[in-house]
Coordinates of N, CA, C and O in Angstrom, one line a residue:
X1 N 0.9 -1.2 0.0 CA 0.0 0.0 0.0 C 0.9 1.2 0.0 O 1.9 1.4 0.7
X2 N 0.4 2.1 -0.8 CA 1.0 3.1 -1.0 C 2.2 3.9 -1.7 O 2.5 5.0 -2.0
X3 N 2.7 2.4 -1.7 CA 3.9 2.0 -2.9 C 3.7 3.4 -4.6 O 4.5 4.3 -5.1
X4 N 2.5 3.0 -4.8 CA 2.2 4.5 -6.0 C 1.8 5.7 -5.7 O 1.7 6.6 -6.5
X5 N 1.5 5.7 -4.3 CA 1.9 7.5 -4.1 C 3.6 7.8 -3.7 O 4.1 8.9 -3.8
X6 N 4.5 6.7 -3.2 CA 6.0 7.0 -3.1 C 6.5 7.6 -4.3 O 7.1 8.6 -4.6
X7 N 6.2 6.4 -5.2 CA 6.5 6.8 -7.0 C 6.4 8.1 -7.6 O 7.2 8.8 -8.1
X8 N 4.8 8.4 -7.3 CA 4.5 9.5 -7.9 C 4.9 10.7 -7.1 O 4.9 11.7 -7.8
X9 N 5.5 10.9 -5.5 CA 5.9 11.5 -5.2 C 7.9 11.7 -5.5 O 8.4 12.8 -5.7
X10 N 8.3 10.9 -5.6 CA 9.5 11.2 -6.4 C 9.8 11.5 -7.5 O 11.0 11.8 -7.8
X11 N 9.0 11.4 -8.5 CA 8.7 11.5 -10.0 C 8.7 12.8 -10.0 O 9.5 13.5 -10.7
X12 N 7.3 13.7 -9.0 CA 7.2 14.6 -8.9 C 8.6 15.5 -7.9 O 8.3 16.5 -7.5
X13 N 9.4 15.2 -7.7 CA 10.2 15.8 -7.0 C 11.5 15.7 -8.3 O 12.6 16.3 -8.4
X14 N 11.0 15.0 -9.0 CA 12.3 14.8 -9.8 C 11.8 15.4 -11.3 O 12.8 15.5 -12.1
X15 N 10.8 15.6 -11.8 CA 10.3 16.9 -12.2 C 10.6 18.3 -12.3 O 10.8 19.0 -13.2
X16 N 10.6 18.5 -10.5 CA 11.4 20.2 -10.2 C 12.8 19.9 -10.1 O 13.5 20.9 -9.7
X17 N 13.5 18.9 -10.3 CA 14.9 18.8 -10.1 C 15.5 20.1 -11.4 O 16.3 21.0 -10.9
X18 N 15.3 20.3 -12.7 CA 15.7 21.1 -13.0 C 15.8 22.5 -12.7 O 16.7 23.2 -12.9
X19 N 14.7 22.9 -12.1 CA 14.3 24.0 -11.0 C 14.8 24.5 -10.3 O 15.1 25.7 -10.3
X20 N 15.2 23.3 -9.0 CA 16.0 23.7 -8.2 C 17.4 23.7 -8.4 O 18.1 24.3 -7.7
X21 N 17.8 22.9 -9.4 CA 19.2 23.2 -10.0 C 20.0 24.4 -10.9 O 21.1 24.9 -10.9
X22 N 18.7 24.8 -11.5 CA 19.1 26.0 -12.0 C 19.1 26.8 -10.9 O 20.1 27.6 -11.0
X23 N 18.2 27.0 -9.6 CA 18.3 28.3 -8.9 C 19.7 28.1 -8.0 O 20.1 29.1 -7.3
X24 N 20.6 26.8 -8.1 CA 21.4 26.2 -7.3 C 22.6 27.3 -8.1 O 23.1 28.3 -7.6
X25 N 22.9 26.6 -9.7 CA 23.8 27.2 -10.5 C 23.8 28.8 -10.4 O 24.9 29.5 -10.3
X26 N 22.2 29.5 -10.7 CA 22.0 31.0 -10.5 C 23.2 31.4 -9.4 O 24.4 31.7 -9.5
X27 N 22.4 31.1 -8.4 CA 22.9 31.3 -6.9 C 24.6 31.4 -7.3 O 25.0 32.5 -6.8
X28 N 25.5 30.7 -7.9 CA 26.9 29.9 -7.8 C 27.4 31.0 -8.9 O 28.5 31.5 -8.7
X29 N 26.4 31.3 -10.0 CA 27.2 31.9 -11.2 C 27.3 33.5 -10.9 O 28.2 34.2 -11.4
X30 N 26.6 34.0 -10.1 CA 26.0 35.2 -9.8 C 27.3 35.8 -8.8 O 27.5 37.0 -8.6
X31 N 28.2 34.6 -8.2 CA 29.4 34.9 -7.0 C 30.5 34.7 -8.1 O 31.5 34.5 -7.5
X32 N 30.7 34.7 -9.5 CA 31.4 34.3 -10.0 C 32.4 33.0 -10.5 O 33.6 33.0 -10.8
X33 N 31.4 31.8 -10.3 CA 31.9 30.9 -10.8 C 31.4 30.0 -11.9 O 30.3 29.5 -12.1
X34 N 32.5 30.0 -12.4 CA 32.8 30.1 -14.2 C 31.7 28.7 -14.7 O 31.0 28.9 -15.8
X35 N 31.6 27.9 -14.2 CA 31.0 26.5 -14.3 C 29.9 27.1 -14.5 O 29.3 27.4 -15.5
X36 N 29.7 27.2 -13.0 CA 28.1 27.9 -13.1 C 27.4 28.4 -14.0 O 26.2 28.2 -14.3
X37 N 28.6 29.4 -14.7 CA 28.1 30.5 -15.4 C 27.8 29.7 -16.8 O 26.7 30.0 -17.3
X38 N 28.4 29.0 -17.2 CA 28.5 28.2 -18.0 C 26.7 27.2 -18.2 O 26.0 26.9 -19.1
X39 N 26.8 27.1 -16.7 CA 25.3 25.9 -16.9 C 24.8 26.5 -17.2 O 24.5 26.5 -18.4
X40 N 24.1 27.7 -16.1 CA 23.2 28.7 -16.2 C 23.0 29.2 -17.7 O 21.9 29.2 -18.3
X41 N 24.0 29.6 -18.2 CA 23.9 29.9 -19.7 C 22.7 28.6 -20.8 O 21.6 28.8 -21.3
X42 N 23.7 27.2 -20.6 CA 23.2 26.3 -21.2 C 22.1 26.3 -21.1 O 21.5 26.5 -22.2
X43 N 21.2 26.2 -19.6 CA 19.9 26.3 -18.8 C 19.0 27.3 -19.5 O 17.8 27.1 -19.3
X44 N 19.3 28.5 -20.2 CA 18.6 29.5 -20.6 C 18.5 29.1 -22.2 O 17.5 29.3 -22.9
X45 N 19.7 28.5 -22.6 CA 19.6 28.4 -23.7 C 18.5 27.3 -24.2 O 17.7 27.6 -25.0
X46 N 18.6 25.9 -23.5 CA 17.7 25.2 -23.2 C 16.6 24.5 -23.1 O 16.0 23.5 -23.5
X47 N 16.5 25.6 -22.2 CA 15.2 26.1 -21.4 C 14.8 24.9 -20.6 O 13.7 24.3 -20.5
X48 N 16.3 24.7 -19.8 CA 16.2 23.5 -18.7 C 15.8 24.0 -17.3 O 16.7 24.7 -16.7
X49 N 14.5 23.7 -16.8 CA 14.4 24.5 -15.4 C 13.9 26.1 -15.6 O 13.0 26.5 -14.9
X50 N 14.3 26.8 -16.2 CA 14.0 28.3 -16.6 C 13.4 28.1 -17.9 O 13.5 27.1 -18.5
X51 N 12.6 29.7 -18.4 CA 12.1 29.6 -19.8 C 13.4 29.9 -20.2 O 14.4 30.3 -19.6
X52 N 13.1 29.3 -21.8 CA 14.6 29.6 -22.9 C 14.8 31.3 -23.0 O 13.9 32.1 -23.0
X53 N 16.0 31.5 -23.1 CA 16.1 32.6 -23.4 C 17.5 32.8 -24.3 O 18.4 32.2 -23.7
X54 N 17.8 33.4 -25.5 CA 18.9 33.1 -25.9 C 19.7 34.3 -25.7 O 20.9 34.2 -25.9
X55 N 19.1 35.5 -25.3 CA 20.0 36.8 -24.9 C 20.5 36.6 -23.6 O 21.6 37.0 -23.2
X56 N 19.8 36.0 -23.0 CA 20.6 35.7 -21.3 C 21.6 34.6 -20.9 O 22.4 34.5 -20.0
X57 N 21.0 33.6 -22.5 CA 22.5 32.6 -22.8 C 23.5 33.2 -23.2 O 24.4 32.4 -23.3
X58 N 23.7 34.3 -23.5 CA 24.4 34.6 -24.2 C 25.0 35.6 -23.3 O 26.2 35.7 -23.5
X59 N 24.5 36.3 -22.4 CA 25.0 37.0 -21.7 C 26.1 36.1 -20.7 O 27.3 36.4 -20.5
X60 N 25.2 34.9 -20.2 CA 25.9 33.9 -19.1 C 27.1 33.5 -20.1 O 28.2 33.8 -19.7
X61 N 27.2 32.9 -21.1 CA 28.5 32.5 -21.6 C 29.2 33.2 -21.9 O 30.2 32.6 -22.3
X62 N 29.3 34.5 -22.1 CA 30.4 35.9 -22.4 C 31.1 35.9 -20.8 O 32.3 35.8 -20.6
X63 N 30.4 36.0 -19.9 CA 31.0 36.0 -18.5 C 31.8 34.7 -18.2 O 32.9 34.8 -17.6
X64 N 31.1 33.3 -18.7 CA 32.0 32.1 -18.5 C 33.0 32.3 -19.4 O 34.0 31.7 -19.0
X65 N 33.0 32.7 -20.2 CA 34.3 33.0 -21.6 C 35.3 33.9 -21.2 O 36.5 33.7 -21.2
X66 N 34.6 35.0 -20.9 CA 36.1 36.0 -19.9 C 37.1 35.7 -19.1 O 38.2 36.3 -18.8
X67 N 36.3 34.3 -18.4 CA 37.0 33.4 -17.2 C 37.7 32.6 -17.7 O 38.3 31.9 -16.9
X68 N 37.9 32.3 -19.4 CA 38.5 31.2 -19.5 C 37.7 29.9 -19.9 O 38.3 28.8 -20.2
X69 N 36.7 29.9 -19.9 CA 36.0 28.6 -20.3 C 35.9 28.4 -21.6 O 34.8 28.9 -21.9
X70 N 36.5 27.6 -22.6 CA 36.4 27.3 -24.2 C 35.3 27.0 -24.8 O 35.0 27.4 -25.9
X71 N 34.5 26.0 -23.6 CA 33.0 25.4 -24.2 C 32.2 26.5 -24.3 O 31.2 26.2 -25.0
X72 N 32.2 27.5 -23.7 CA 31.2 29.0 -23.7 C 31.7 29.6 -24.7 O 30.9 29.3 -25.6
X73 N 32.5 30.3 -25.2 CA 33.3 31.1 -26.2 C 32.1 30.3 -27.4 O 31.2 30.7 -28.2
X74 N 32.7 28.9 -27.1 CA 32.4 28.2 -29.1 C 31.1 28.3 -28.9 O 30.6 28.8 -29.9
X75 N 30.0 28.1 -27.9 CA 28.6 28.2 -27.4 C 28.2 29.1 -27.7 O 27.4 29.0 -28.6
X76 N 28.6 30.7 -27.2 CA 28.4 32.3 -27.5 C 28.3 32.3 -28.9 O 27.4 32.8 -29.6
X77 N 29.5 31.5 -29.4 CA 29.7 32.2 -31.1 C 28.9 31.2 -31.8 O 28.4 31.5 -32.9
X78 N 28.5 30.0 -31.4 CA 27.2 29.5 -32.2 C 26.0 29.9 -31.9 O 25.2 29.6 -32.7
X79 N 25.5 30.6 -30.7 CA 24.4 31.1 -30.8 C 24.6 32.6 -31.9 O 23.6 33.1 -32.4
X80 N 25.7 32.9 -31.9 CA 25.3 34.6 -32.9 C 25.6 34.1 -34.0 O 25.2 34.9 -34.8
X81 N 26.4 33.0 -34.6 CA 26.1 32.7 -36.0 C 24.8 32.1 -36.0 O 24.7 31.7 -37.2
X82 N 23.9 31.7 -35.5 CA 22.5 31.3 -35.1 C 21.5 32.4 -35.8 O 20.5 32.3 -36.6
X83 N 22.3 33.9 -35.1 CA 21.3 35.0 -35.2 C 20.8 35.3 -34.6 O 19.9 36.1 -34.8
X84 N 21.2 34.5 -32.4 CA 20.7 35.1 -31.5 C 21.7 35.2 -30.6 O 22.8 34.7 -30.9
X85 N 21.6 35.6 -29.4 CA 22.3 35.7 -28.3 C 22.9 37.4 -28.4 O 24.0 37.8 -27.9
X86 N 22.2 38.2 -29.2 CA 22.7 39.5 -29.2 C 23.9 39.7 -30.5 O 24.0 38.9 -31.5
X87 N 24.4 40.8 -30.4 CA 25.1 41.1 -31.9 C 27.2 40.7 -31.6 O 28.0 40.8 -30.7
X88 N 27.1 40.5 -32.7 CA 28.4 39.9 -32.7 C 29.7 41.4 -32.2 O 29.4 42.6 -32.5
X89 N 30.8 41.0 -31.6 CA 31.6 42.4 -31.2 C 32.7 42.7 -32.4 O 33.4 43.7 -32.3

């Protein structure tokens, strides 16, 4: 008994897992760390946990790219050969 409300209560907790992970990364990228900045980015791009947004991916991987991060740089520059994430510099 009760076995299928356990289920459906972890299903549903694992549902908001992207949720609470993005507000985890938010939280981490916002103090300046580069990873973070990096998910967060992905997460917008996405639209994992957060709505998509491609100007705010785009903002988050310019900040992880300043730091050094390669996979953000190539990420940034495929979203503006895309035609989004803002205008190329």
């Amino acid at each position: 008994a009760g076995g299928g409300e356990a289920a459906a209560r972890v299903a549903g907790r694992r549902e908001d897992f992207p949720a609470r992970s993005f507000d985890w990364f938010l939280r981490a990228a916002e103090q300046g760390h580069s990873e973070a900045q990096h998910n967060v980015a992905v997460a917008y791009e996405q639209g994992e946990g957060v709505a998509a947004n491609n100007a705010k991916a785009a903002e988050w991987y310019a900040k992880a790219a300043e730091q050094g991060r390669p996979e953000s740089l190539c990420n940034l520059g495929n979203l503006r050969v895309q035609g989004s994430g803002g205008a190329a510099d």
